[in-house]
Tab-separated table of C-alpha atoms in Angstrom:
chain	number	residue	atom	x	y	z
S	188	MET	CA	0.054	-0.014	-0.081
S	189	SER	CA	1.256	3.347	-0.764
S	190	ARG	CA	2.714	5.684	1.950
S	191	ARG	CA	0.092	8.348	1.068
S	192	LEU	CA	-2.748	5.987	2.401
S	193	ARG	CA	-0.854	4.417	5.080
S	194	PHE	CA	-2.770	6.152	7.918
S	195	PHE	CA	-5.783	4.541	6.778
S	196	THR	CA	-4.390	0.926	7.325
S	197	PRO	CA	-5.959	-0.343	10.678
S	198	ASN	CA	-2.626	-1.846	11.719
S	199	ALA	CA	-0.365	1.256	10.758
S	200	ARG	CA	1.839	2.387	13.730
S	201	PRO	CA	4.225	5.622	13.723
S	202	ASN	CA	7.335	4.524	12.317
S	203	ALA	CA	9.601	7.518	12.109
S	204	PRO	CA	11.135	9.812	14.901
S	205	SER	CA	9.604	13.445	14.594
S	206	ALA	CA	8.931	16.293	17.157
S	207	ASP	CA	5.449	16.897	18.124
S	208	GLY	CA	5.861	20.698	17.008
S	209	GLY	CA	3.971	20.002	13.701
S	210	LEU	CA	1.130	18.300	15.590
S	211	ALA	CA	0.749	20.913	18.025
S	212	ALA	CA	0.737	23.578	15.119
S	213	LEU	CA	-2.185	21.670	13.582
S	214	GLY	CA	-3.992	21.424	16.939
S	215	VAL	CA	-3.535	25.096	17.463
S	216	GLY	CA	-4.848	25.882	13.987
S	217	ILE	CA	-8.148	23.797	14.776
S	218	ALA	CA	-8.402	25.632	17.978
S	219	LEU	CA	-8.248	29.075	16.237
S	220	VAL	CA	-10.970	27.947	13.857
S	221	CYS	CA	-13.054	27.071	16.734
S	222	ILE	CA	-12.688	30.833	17.955
S	223	VAL	CA	-13.902	32.147	14.687
S	224	LEU	CA	-16.773	29.815	14.582
S	225	VAL	CA	-17.719	30.963	18.058
S	226	GLN	CA	-17.665	34.451	17.018
S	227	ALA	CA	-19.706	34.086	13.957
S	228	GLY	CA	-22.828	34.127	15.839
S	229	ASP	CA	-25.941	32.439	14.457
S	230	LEU	CA	-24.707	29.982	12.217
S	231	ARG	CA	-28.085	29.214	10.606
S	232	ALA	CA	-28.004	32.641	9.203
S	233	LYS	CA	-24.328	32.005	7.770
S	234	VAL	CA	-24.396	28.348	6.655
S	235	ALA	CA	-21.934	28.916	3.908
S	236	HIS	CA	-19.598	30.573	6.410
S	237	PHE	CA	-19.911	27.663	8.787
S	238	LEU	CA	-19.258	25.174	6.070
S	239	TRP	CA	-15.949	27.029	4.809
S	240	LEU	CA	-14.825	26.986	8.735
S	241	TYR	CA	-15.795	23.302	9.102
S	242	GLY	CA	-14.009	22.364	5.879
S	243	THR	CA	-10.861	24.312	7.130
S	244	MET	CA	-11.033	22.407	10.460
S	245	PHE	CA	-11.413	19.100	8.550
S	246	ALA	CA	-8.573	19.742	6.368
S	247	LEU	CA	-6.421	20.419	9.344
S	248	TYR	CA	-7.768	17.243	10.957
S	249	LEU	CA	-6.741	14.938	8.028
S	250	VAL	CA	-3.260	16.495	7.942
S	251	ALA	CA	-3.057	15.671	11.703
S	252	ILE	CA	-4.151	11.999	11.122
S	253	ALA	CA	-1.443	11.709	8.474
S	254	TRP	CA	0.954	13.219	10.778
S	255	ILE	CA	0.324	10.675	13.679
S	256	SER	CA	0.769	7.977	11.035
S	257	ARG	CA	4.147	9.241	10.221
S	258	SER	CA	5.604	10.383	13.498
S	259	GLY	CA	7.536	8.813	16.118
S	260	ASP	CA	6.620	6.265	18.825
S	261	THR	CA	6.519	8.944	21.698
S	262	PRO	CA	3.050	8.167	23.384
S	263	ARG	CA	4.249	9.975	26.870
S	264	LEU	CA	4.409	13.172	25.047
S	265	ARG	CA	1.903	12.981	22.051
S	266	LEU	CA	-1.280	11.507	24.075
S	267	PRO	CA	-1.322	14.271	26.425
S	268	LEU	CA	-0.789	16.734	23.781
S	269	ILE	CA	-3.771	15.233	21.918
S	270	VAL	CA	-5.993	15.470	25.001
S	271	LEU	CA	-5.055	18.998	25.703
S	272	ILE	CA	-5.910	20.177	22.408
S	273	GLY	CA	-8.955	18.253	22.344
S	274	VAL	CA	-10.090	19.860	25.749
S	275	LEU	CA	-8.952	23.349	24.349
S	276	CYS	CA	-11.313	23.051	21.525
S	277	ARG	CA	-14.035	21.745	23.743
S	278	ALA	CA	-13.601	24.512	25.989
S	279	ILE	CA	-13.968	27.234	23.341
S	280	LEU	CA	-16.898	25.879	21.759
S	281	LEU	CA	-18.802	25.733	24.872
S	282	ALA	CA	-18.914	29.354	24.777
S	283	GLY	CA	-20.859	29.307	21.414
S	284	GLU	CA	-24.383	29.736	21.228
S	285	PRO	CA	-25.974	26.431	19.976
S	286	THR	CA	-27.664	27.702	16.656
S	287	LEU	CA	-27.376	24.756	14.427
S	288	SER	CA	-29.766	22.716	16.652
S	289	ASP	CA	-32.190	23.420	19.047
S	290	ASP	CA	-32.177	20.124	20.807
S	291	ILE	CA	-30.598	21.474	23.931
S	292	TYR	CA	-33.309	23.643	24.741
S	293	ARG	CA	-35.575	20.532	25.076
S	294	TYR	CA	-32.782	19.020	27.518
S	295	GLN	CA	-32.983	22.153	29.638
S	296	TRP	CA	-36.785	22.101	29.797
S	297	ASP	CA	-36.974	18.393	30.943
S	298	GLY	CA	-34.357	19.247	33.609
S	299	ARG	CA	-36.246	22.356	34.758
S	300	VAL	CA	-39.473	20.315	34.757
S	301	GLN	CA	-37.881	17.735	37.114
S	302	LEU	CA	-36.478	20.201	39.450
S	303	ALA	CA	-39.976	21.573	39.810
S	304	GLY	CA	-41.072	18.201	40.881
S	305	THR	CA	-42.898	16.991	37.849
S	306	ASN	CA	-42.370	14.029	35.445
S	307	PRO	CA	-41.212	15.011	32.072
S	308	TYR	CA	-42.980	12.267	30.636
S	309	ARG	CA	-46.234	13.325	31.793
S	310	TYR	CA	-46.745	16.586	30.025
S	311	PRO	CA	-45.591	18.112	26.641
S	312	PRO	CA	-43.765	21.486	27.110
S	313	ASN	CA	-47.114	23.290	25.853
S	314	HIS	CA	-49.320	22.000	28.438
S	315	PRO	CA	-50.975	24.717	30.415
S	316	ASP	CA	-50.158	23.269	33.742
S	317	LEU	CA	-46.485	23.931	33.064
S	318	ALA	CA	-46.926	27.492	31.992
S	319	PHE	CA	-45.242	28.831	35.125
S	320	LEU	CA	-42.316	27.232	34.136
S	321	ARG	CA	-41.617	28.707	30.790
S	322	THR	CA	-38.925	31.216	29.882
S	323	PRO	CA	-38.286	33.114	26.616
S	324	ALA	CA	-35.727	30.623	25.631
S	325	ASP	CA	-38.436	27.998	25.654
S	326	ALA	CA	-39.755	29.270	22.302
S	327	ASN	CA	-36.777	27.375	20.806
S	328	ILE	CA	-38.245	24.035	21.875
S	329	ASN	CA	-38.817	21.842	18.871
S	330	HIS	CA	-42.078	19.817	18.837
S	331	PRO	CA	-43.665	21.332	22.111
S	332	ASP	CA	-46.612	19.227	21.604
S	333	LEU	CA	-45.070	15.864	22.042
S	334	GLU	CA	-43.942	14.573	25.607
S	335	THR	CA	-40.211	14.088	25.965
S	336	ILE	CA	-38.626	11.255	23.757
S	337	TYR	CA	-35.278	11.000	25.884
S	338	PRO	CA	-34.934	7.912	28.118
S	339	PRO	CA	-34.285	8.137	31.918
S	340	GLY	CA	-30.319	8.126	31.857
S	341	ALA	CA	-30.431	11.232	29.822
S	342	GLN	CA	-33.086	12.746	32.155
S	343	TRP	CA	-30.849	12.302	35.288
S	344	VAL	CA	-28.211	14.265	33.545
S	345	PHE	CA	-30.726	16.772	32.370
S	346	ARG	CA	-31.775	17.404	35.922
S	347	ALA	CA	-28.301	17.565	37.373
S	348	ALA	CA	-27.211	20.110	34.823
S	349	ALA	CA	-30.399	22.214	35.230
S	350	ALA	CA	-29.632	22.262	39.038
S	351	LEU	CA	-26.065	23.467	38.523
S	352	SER	CA	-26.916	26.157	35.912
S	353	PRO	CA	-30.152	27.620	34.739
S	354	ASP	CA	-29.066	28.190	31.093
S	355	VAL	CA	-28.003	25.779	28.361
S	356	SER	CA	-24.339	26.079	29.181
S	357	GLY	CA	-24.638	23.789	32.170
S	358	GLN	CA	-26.346	21.241	29.645
S	359	LYS	CA	-23.370	21.576	27.341
S	360	ALA	CA	-20.797	21.298	30.026
S	361	ALA	CA	-22.119	18.056	31.162
S	362	PHE	CA	-22.106	16.522	27.857
S	363	VAL	CA	-18.770	17.598	27.118
S	364	LEU	CA	-17.449	15.889	30.531
S	365	PHE	CA	-18.717	12.628	29.084
S	366	ASP	CA	-17.161	13.231	25.955
S	367	ILE	CA	-13.667	14.134	27.434
S	368	ALA	CA	-14.080	10.968	29.537
S	369	THR	CA	-14.638	9.096	26.266
S	370	ILE	CA	-11.182	10.176	24.894
S	371	GLY	CA	-9.708	8.379	27.976
S	372	VAL	CA	-11.666	5.298	27.508
S	373	ILE	CA	-10.741	5.164	23.853
S	374	ALA	CA	-7.013	5.534	24.553
S	375	ALA	CA	-7.259	2.544	27.098
S	376	LEU	CA	-9.279	0.475	24.505
S	377	LEU	CA	-6.567	1.149	21.904
S	378	ARG	CA	-3.840	-0.116	24.315
S	379	GLN	CA	-6.067	-3.062	25.211
S	380	ARG	CA	-5.951	-4.089	21.514
S	381	SER	CA	-2.175	-3.291	21.019
S	382	HIS	CA	-2.907	-0.002	18.880
S	383	HIS	CA	-0.848	3.044	19.506
S	384	PRO	CA	-2.882	5.291	21.822
S	385	ALA	CA	-2.274	8.306	19.849
S	386	TRP	CA	-4.970	7.210	17.343
S	387	CYS	CA	-7.541	8.672	19.999
S	388	LEU	CA	-6.839	11.696	18.035
S	389	ILE	CA	-9.276	10.454	15.427
S	390	TYR	CA	-11.950	11.047	17.978
S	391	ALA	CA	-10.376	13.742	20.215
S	392	TRP	CA	-10.044	16.249	17.177
S	393	ASN	CA	-12.829	15.222	14.985
S	394	PRO	CA	-14.568	18.337	13.868
S	395	LEU	CA	-18.185	16.618	13.765
S	396	VAL	CA	-17.692	15.375	17.515
S	397	LEU	CA	-16.455	19.053	18.497
S	398	ILE	CA	-19.351	20.814	16.943
S	399	GLU	CA	-22.136	18.424	17.900
S	400	TYR	CA	-20.972	17.946	21.602
S	401	ALA	CA	-19.230	21.232	22.688
S	402	HIS	CA	-20.939	23.605	20.500
S	403	SER	CA	-24.481	22.259	19.643
S	404	GLY	CA	-24.589	20.238	22.943
S	405	HIS	CA	-26.130	16.744	22.106
S	406	VAL	CA	-27.016	14.140	24.570
S	407	ASP	CA	-25.368	11.302	22.360
S	408	SER	CA	-22.060	11.877	24.194
S	409	ILE	CA	-23.570	10.323	27.303
S	410	ALA	CA	-24.440	7.325	25.371
S	411	VAL	CA	-21.302	7.001	23.432
S	412	PHE	CA	-19.193	7.093	26.713
S	413	TRP	CA	-21.160	4.195	28.121
S	414	LEU	CA	-21.188	2.338	25.064
S	415	VAL	CA	-17.300	2.473	24.700
S	416	LEU	CA	-16.567	1.781	28.318
S	417	GLY	CA	-19.097	-1.210	28.048
S	418	LEU	CA	-17.058	-2.510	25.260
S	419	TYR	CA	-13.781	-1.834	27.038
S	420	SER	CA	-15.205	-3.824	30.120
S	421	LEU	CA	-16.254	-6.817	27.826
S	422	GLY	CA	-12.721	-6.950	26.411
S	423	SER	CA	-11.293	-6.825	29.846
S	424	GLY	CA	-12.981	-9.999	30.755
S	425	ARG	CA	-15.538	-8.129	33.015
S	426	PRO	CA	-18.956	-9.103	31.353
S	427	GLY	CA	-20.890	-7.872	34.217
S	428	TRP	CA	-19.561	-4.294	34.190
S	429	GLY	CA	-19.744	-4.550	30.426
S	430	MET	CA	-23.410	-5.350	30.225
S	431	ALA	CA	-24.272	-2.894	33.084
S	432	SER	CA	-22.458	0.079	31.000
S	433	LEU	CA	-24.327	-1.208	27.823
S	434	ALA	CA	-27.510	-0.823	29.640
S	435	LEU	CA	-26.715	2.764	30.991
S	436	ALA	CA	-26.005	3.530	27.271
S	437	ALA	CA	-29.369	2.366	26.160
S	438	LEU	CA	-30.747	4.428	29.084
S	439	ALA	CA	-29.108	7.548	27.712
S	440	LYS	CA	-30.446	6.891	24.040
S	441	TYR	CA	-32.295	3.951	22.806
S	442	PHE	CA	-30.071	3.327	19.714
S	443	ALA	CA	-27.436	1.746	21.934
S	444	ALA	CA	-29.940	-1.543	22.442
S	445	ILE	CA	-28.901	-2.592	18.897
S	446	LEU	CA	-25.813	-4.220	20.642
S	447	LEU	CA	-28.188	-6.478	22.517
S	448	PRO	CA	-28.164	-9.486	19.984
S	449	TYR	CA	-24.353	-9.889	20.517
S	450	ALA	CA	-25.112	-10.761	24.136
S	451	ILE	CA	-28.200	-12.976	23.242
S	452	VAL	CA	-26.395	-15.408	20.996
S	453	ARG	CA	-23.405	-15.790	23.578
S	454	SER	CA	-23.563	-18.220	26.589
S	455	SER	CA	-20.800	-16.068	28.404
S	456	LEU	CA	-22.972	-13.175	28.177
S	457	ARG	CA	-26.416	-14.414	28.050
S	458	ARG	CA	-26.518	-14.983	31.815
S	459	TRP	CA	-25.747	-11.385	32.460
S	460	ILE	CA	-28.756	-10.126	30.347
S	461	PRO	CA	-30.961	-10.165	33.674
S	462	LEU	CA	-28.411	-7.528	34.877
S	463	PHE	CA	-28.899	-5.545	31.776
S	464	VAL	CA	-32.808	-5.758	32.116
S	465	ALA	CA	-32.640	-4.929	35.803
S	466	VAL	CA	-30.674	-1.662	35.157
S	467	ILE	CA	-33.271	-0.681	32.335
S	468	VAL	CA	-36.194	-1.472	34.836
S	469	LEU	CA	-34.614	0.622	37.559
S	470	GLY	CA	-33.899	3.557	35.375
S	471	TYR	CA	-37.641	3.712	34.232
S	472	ALA	CA	-38.923	3.060	37.826
S	473	TRP	CA	-37.864	6.486	38.699
S	474	PHE	CA	-40.451	7.757	36.341
S	475	VAL	CA	-43.204	5.231	37.043
S	476	ASP	CA	-46.135	7.550	37.531
S	477	ALA	CA	-46.268	8.293	33.715
S	478	PRO	CA	-45.741	4.916	31.923
S	479	ARG	CA	-47.908	5.554	29.081
S	480	ALA	CA	-45.849	8.233	27.689
S	481	TRP	CA	-42.323	6.581	28.147
S	482	PHE	CA	-42.274	5.596	24.458
S	483	ALA	CA	-45.187	7.619	22.912
S	484	SER	CA	-42.823	10.318	21.296
S	485	LEU	CA	-40.428	7.601	20.175
S	486	GLY	CA	-43.277	5.818	18.273
S	487	VAL	CA	-44.042	9.078	16.353
S	488	TYR	CA	-40.187	9.335	15.695
S	489	ALA	CA	-39.968	5.975	14.352
S	490	ALA	CA	-43.228	6.192	12.371
S	491	ARG	CA	-42.866	9.728	10.539
S	492	TRP	CA	-39.557	11.372	10.918
S	493	GLU	CA	-37.068	11.116	7.919
S	494	PHE	CA	-33.988	13.297	7.067
S	495	ASN	CA	-30.990	13.233	4.996
S	496	SER	CA	-30.884	9.619	4.074
S	497	ALA	CA	-29.982	8.621	0.650
S	498	SER	CA	-30.581	4.798	1.191
S	499	PHE	CA	-34.216	5.554	2.715
S	500	THR	CA	-34.843	7.912	-0.243
S	501	ALA	CA	-33.887	5.626	-2.872
S	502	LEU	CA	-35.582	2.512	-1.268
S	503	ASN	CA	-38.827	4.503	-0.573
S	504	LEU	CA	-38.974	5.646	-4.325
S	505	LEU	CA	-38.755	2.043	-5.159
S	506	LEU	CA	-41.303	0.477	-2.617
S	507	GLY	CA	-43.518	3.626	-3.016
S	508	HIS	CA	-44.740	3.526	0.731
S	509	GLY	CA	-42.921	4.603	3.827
S	510	VAL	CA	-44.384	2.158	6.023
S	511	TRP	CA	-43.060	-0.750	3.860
S	512	THR	CA	-39.773	1.074	3.449
S	513	ARG	CA	-39.244	1.509	7.177
S	514	ALA	CA	-40.145	-2.212	7.917
S	515	VAL	CA	-37.775	-3.550	5.274
S	516	LEU	CA	-34.846	-1.582	6.701
S	517	LEU	CA	-35.637	-2.747	10.259
S	518	ALA	CA	-35.875	-6.400	9.033
S	519	ALA	CA	-32.517	-5.784	7.220
S	520	LEU	CA	-30.946	-4.381	10.503
S	521	LEU	CA	-32.152	-7.140	12.611
S	522	ALA	CA	-30.718	-9.772	10.058
S	523	TRP	CA	-27.576	-7.993	9.915
S	524	SER	CA	-27.259	-7.793	13.666
S	525	LEU	CA	-27.842	-11.338	14.182
S	526	TYR	CA	-25.672	-12.511	11.528
S	527	HIS	CA	-22.732	-10.670	12.785
S	528	ALA	CA	-23.649	-11.562	16.381
S	529	ARG	CA	-22.873	-15.226	15.341
S	530	ARG	CA	-20.069	-14.416	13.150
S	531	GLN	CA	-18.004	-11.783	15.109
S	532	GLN	CA	-16.359	-12.791	18.264
S	533	ASP	CA	-14.824	-9.416	18.802
S	534	PRO	CA	-17.579	-7.196	20.469
S	535	VAL	CA	-15.977	-3.808	18.928
S	536	ARG	CA	-15.909	-5.199	15.660
S	537	TYR	CA	-19.576	-6.331	15.989
S	538	ALA	CA	-20.524	-2.790	17.162
S	539	TYR	CA	-18.724	-1.055	14.321
S	540	LEU	CA	-20.405	-3.141	11.835
S	541	VAL	CA	-23.795	-2.792	13.200
S	542	ILE	CA	-23.754	0.803	14.033
S	543	GLY	CA	-22.295	1.468	10.491
S	544	PHE	CA	-25.085	-0.306	9.047
S	545	ALA	CA	-27.847	1.228	11.184
S	546	LEU	CA	-26.421	4.669	10.350
S	547	THR	CA	-26.173	4.112	6.466
S	548	PHE	CA	-29.819	2.706	6.396
S	549	SER	CA	-31.508	5.025	9.035
S	550	PRO	CA	-34.489	6.971	7.661
S	551	THR	CA	-33.220	9.897	9.721
S	552	LEU	CA	-29.571	10.874	10.003
S	553	HIS	CA	-28.740	13.902	11.649
S	554	PRO	CA	-25.116	14.971	11.593
S	555	TRP	CA	-24.621	14.296	15.298
S	556	TYR	CA	-25.920	10.669	14.821
S	557	VAL	CA	-22.612	9.935	12.835
S	558	CYS	CA	-20.724	10.725	16.128
S	559	TRP	CA	-21.607	7.287	17.188
S	560	ILE	CA	-19.325	5.545	14.588
S	561	VAL	CA	-16.275	8.031	15.441
S	562	PRO	CA	-14.800	5.954	18.306
S	563	PHE	CA	-14.530	2.991	16.261
S	564	LEU	CA	-12.613	4.697	13.764
S	565	CYS	CA	-9.719	4.985	16.136
S	566	VAL	CA	-9.322	1.205	15.785
S	567	TYR	CA	-10.400	0.422	12.032
S	568	ARG	CA	-9.752	4.064	10.387
S	569	SER	CA	-12.129	3.645	7.424
S	570	PRO	CA	-11.416	6.264	4.726
S	571	ALA	CA	-15.289	6.237	3.937
S	572	TRP	CA	-16.493	6.856	7.508
S	573	ILE	CA	-13.719	9.473	8.280
S	574	ALA	CA	-14.761	11.424	4.852
S	575	PHE	CA	-18.382	11.030	5.906
S	576	THR	CA	-17.801	12.771	9.263
S	577	GLY	CA	-16.703	15.778	7.017
S	578	LEU	CA	-19.394	15.420	4.327
S	579	VAL	CA	-22.358	15.177	6.482
S	580	ALA	CA	-21.952	18.802	7.501
S	581	LEU	CA	-23.411	19.515	4.154
S	582	SER	CA	-26.734	18.481	5.399
S	583	TYR	CA	-26.947	21.920	7.571
S	584	TRP	CA	-27.706	23.591	4.387
S	585	VAL	CA	-31.196	22.557	5.092
S	586	TRP	CA	-31.338	25.864	7.293
S	587	VAL	CA	-30.777	27.996	4.009
S	588	ASP	CA	-33.933	26.332	2.450
S	589	ALA	CA	-35.872	26.597	5.745
S	590	ARG	CA	-35.242	29.974	6.454
S	591	ALA	CA	-36.435	30.943	2.920
S	592	GLY	CA	-39.891	29.271	3.565
S	593	GLY	CA	-38.923	26.068	1.884
S	594	ALA	CA	-39.506	22.287	3.315
S	595	TRP	CA	-37.252	20.630	5.863
S	596	THR	CA	-35.563	18.551	3.194
S	597	ILE	CA	-32.218	18.127	1.661
S	598	ARG	CA	-31.849	19.164	-1.930
S	599	PRO	CA	-31.201	15.865	-4.229
S	600	GLN	CA	-28.005	17.490	-5.634
S	601	LEU	CA	-26.688	18.069	-2.009
S	602	LEU	CA	-27.613	14.527	-0.993
S	603	ALA	CA	-25.754	13.198	-4.040
S	604	LEU	CA	-22.669	15.367	-3.165
S	605	GLU	CA	-22.713	14.276	0.600
S	606	TYR	CA	-23.139	10.407	-0.145
S	607	ALA	CA	-21.574	9.737	-3.518
S	608	PRO	CA	-17.987	10.050	-2.223
S	609	PHE	CA	-18.938	8.075	0.716
S	610	TYR	CA	-20.300	5.236	-1.213
S	611	ALA	CA	-17.600	5.177	-3.573
S	612	LEU	CA	-14.956	4.878	-0.731
S	613	LEU	CA	-16.976	2.056	0.778
S	614	ALA	CA	-16.821	0.382	-2.460
S	615	TRP	CA	-13.103	0.881	-2.609
S	616	GLU	CA	-12.682	-0.415	0.834
S	617	GLY	CA	-14.569	-3.588	0.005
S	618	CYS	CA	-12.704	-4.261	-3.175
S	619	THR	CA	-9.267	-3.786	-1.234
S	620	ARG	CA	-10.701	-6.509	1.405
S	621	VAL	CA	-11.817	-8.778	-1.152
S	622	PHE	CA	-8.552	-8.232	-3.510
S	623	PRO	CA	-5.779	-7.441	-0.820
S	624	ARG	CA	-2.653	-6.089	-2.416
S	625	ARG	CA	-0.282	-7.845	0.184
S	626	ARG	CA	-0.962	-11.162	1.567
S	627	GLY	CA	0.072	-12.104	5.281
S	628	ARG	CA	-0.644	-8.763	6.877
S	629	ALA	CA	-2.228	-8.891	10.288
S	630	SER	CA	-6.055	-8.751	10.076
S	631	ALA	CA	-7.814	-5.561	11.026
S	632	THR	CA	-10.618	-7.707	12.594
S	633	GLU	CA	-8.204	-9.304	14.955
S	634	GLY	CA	-8.960	-8.192	18.604
S	635	VAL	CA	-9.964	-9.346	22.135
S	636	THR	CA	-12.782	-11.851	22.403
S	637	VAL	CA	-15.198	-11.984	25.479
S	638	THR	CA	-14.375	-14.234	28.459
S	639	SER	CA	-16.892	-15.644	30.907
S	640	SER	CA	-15.039	-14.278	34.248
S	641	SER	CA	-16.644	-11.542	36.062
């Protein structure tokens, strides 16, 4: 394989002595772009400006990945530098107003409702009984006619953050703490799998992760932390801790439950499923006085919402009915999950393949959903997925059309521009696996297996 593409190979390691000055300069460059982005103000009104800034960040990020692949094996110096730059960028973006997404205002509302002694699943934000809690910022809440969609694990964080700060900065700070902790777990996971820990840069400096967690403030950082911690625990031979962590991930966002088939087909993990269920039940017991509304909004989301999905759009045109399209994609996801649950011994490899499939064929793909795949890119370094973390930002162009009175949909030409390089790179990766250039290289899928010890 050519030296130019070496950093995309999963088993590539730093191979030549070099100072970290160049890497530090790249990190500072990303931080400076973060400062400009925060000063830009309302990014919905400046989408083109945002995309130029994001593209600059992403270009520096790609050069940083290449730099890591060529630089020397000095983890004592490099890992602190990577973490320091990652924390610095997050601290800068925390000061920005979350204008690209308004989800955080719902988090803030749910936390405030809980502090007032009310179950957030009981009433939607526009219910008259909650009028005394409303503030001017609550006008930003989307879907105020629906009860909260967020599960108990997220609600606990919403409440704690609302108790610490009355504005959205408290919520963002809480999510960033989980985000920073994820960097540490990824570094430990890389060591566990005999990879250089400096590859955590792929997550720590990823512009999509920086924007979606530190600037926009999305709850997914909580679930991703518990997910990665659970996989690390499984690889360490601690299935009890692993299953408990995966349950907490599902309590933070339902999406994490797609990893359950891996445990179901393995006897070493199957006996820990009651623990998984117990953690889930205890989570919902906290909100037991409103059980009918626990999944009401989730049902609306699953049945109606669609956004930025090329695969769903194409299949929907073929089948001609959204219900059939969703049913086919759900069946495909279940089949894919069960197939790889039996085939893959490595839980990290299983999670990577299933999450990647779910994102590719989801009817709704907001940019922050793609952050779920980024921790696994530190291990597998897929060119397609790394590129897609940059390309998916194009979907924010929807704000241009929405503010002009158009529909909340992605233009077909933008959808093609976003997905065509991604699918082309996926095809290229598939071809290189089927027709490898070199025989005898260590397989990227080699990793730890789950043991039955507790």
